[in-house]
Amino acid sequence: ILNVEQSPQSLHVQEGDSTNFTCSFPSSNFYALHWYRWETAKSPEALFVMTLNGDEKKKGRISATLNTKEGYSYLYIKGSQPEDSATYLCASPSNFGNEKLTFGTGTRLTIIP
Amino acid sequence: GAVVSQHPSRVICKSGTSVKIECRSLDFQATTMFWYRQFPKQSLMLMATSNEGSKATYEQGVEKDKFLINHASLTLSTLTVTSAHPEDSSFYICSAKRQVEQFFGPGTRLTVL
């Protein structure tokens, strides 16, 4: 069983500010790192799947980086908007083929208007 | 694309009854679906992997006779909680695999009285 950790647990950010949070995972036997955005009462939305050390992916104002050697990924949100309020989950598979995801407990982000 | 539905979204039942939860991939076919459970303030925990046309694979500690999984078509997997008890009260969520990603349903909140 992998140990995937996320910090902080919760975060309040003023609208317009930028923010970032962390996902850490075992650096050995790494296969991939998934980021999801989960709004209350909705399905978790897939944001990124990252596989290579040094990967950097972007989707609008959200971007993520990956360091597989030290076992962490950062998610950045630039110019936070109220609609960014959600829980952000990261997950890593324990085997090749991206099955059996182990999830972190998430970072709950609240944007203050 | 990649929409997964789950039904019901919320169910309350009496102790000893069985409850069936459906997970459907609406716009793609999924050979593999996954069932997760989330207890309060904990991360999503994989319960089982559901494979179309074959038996599900259960994670350690998950009773296969209590959590019956059927994946009879490429777009539907069902989870039946048999003889439910209050300790089975939880949030159950499914995902369907497409290529390297997993797409999630919105989840089912089960309360057993």
CSV table of C-alpha atoms in Angstrom, one decimal, chain A residues 34 36 38 41-44 46 49 89 97-101 103-105, chain B residues 4 32 34 36 38 43-44 46 59 91 93 97 100-102 104-106:
chain,number,residue,atom,x,y,z
A,34,HIS,CA,-3.0,11.8,-11.0
A,36,TYR,CA,-8.4,15.5,-9.5
A,38,TRP,CA,-13.7,17.5,-6.6
A,41,ALA,CA,-22.0,16.8,-4.9
A,42,LYS,CA,-20.2,16.4,-8.2
A,43,SER,CA,-17.9,13.8,-9.7
A,44,PRO,CA,-14.2,14.2,-9.2
A,46,ALA,CA,-9.6,14.5,-13.8
A,49,VAL,CA,-1.9,12.5,-15.3
A,89,LEU,CA,-7.0,15.1,-4.7
A,97,GLY,CA,-1.2,0.2,-16.0
A,98,ASN,CA,-2.6,2.9,-13.8
A,99,GLU,CA,-4.9,0.7,-11.8
A,100,LYS,CA,-5.4,0.5,-8.1
A,101,LEU,CA,-5.0,4.2,-7.3
A,103,PHE,CA,-5.4,8.6,-2.9
A,104,GLY,CA,-4.3,11.3,-0.5
A,105,THR,CA,-6.8,12.8,1.8
B,4,VAL,CA,-19.8,8.3,-15.5
B,32,THR,CA,-12.5,-2.2,-16.0
B,34,PHE,CA,-13.4,0.4,-9.7
B,36,TYR,CA,-14.1,2.9,-3.7
B,38,GLN,CA,-14.7,6.9,1.8
B,43,SER,CA,-9.2,9.2,1.7
B,44,LEU,CA,-10.9,7.2,-1.0
B,46,LEU,CA,-10.2,1.0,-3.2
B,59,GLU,CA,-8.8,-5.6,-1.9
B,91,PHE,CA,-19.8,7.1,0.8
B,93,ILE,CA,-17.9,5.9,-5.5
B,97,LYS,CA,-11.1,3.2,-16.7
B,100,VAL,CA,-4.6,5.5,-18.6
B,101,GLU,CA,-7.3,7.6,-16.7
B,102,GLN,CA,-10.1,6.8,-14.3
B,104,PHE,CA,-15.5,9.0,-11.5
B,105,GLY,CA,-19.2,8.9,-10.8
B,106,PRO,CA,-20.7,11.4,-8.3
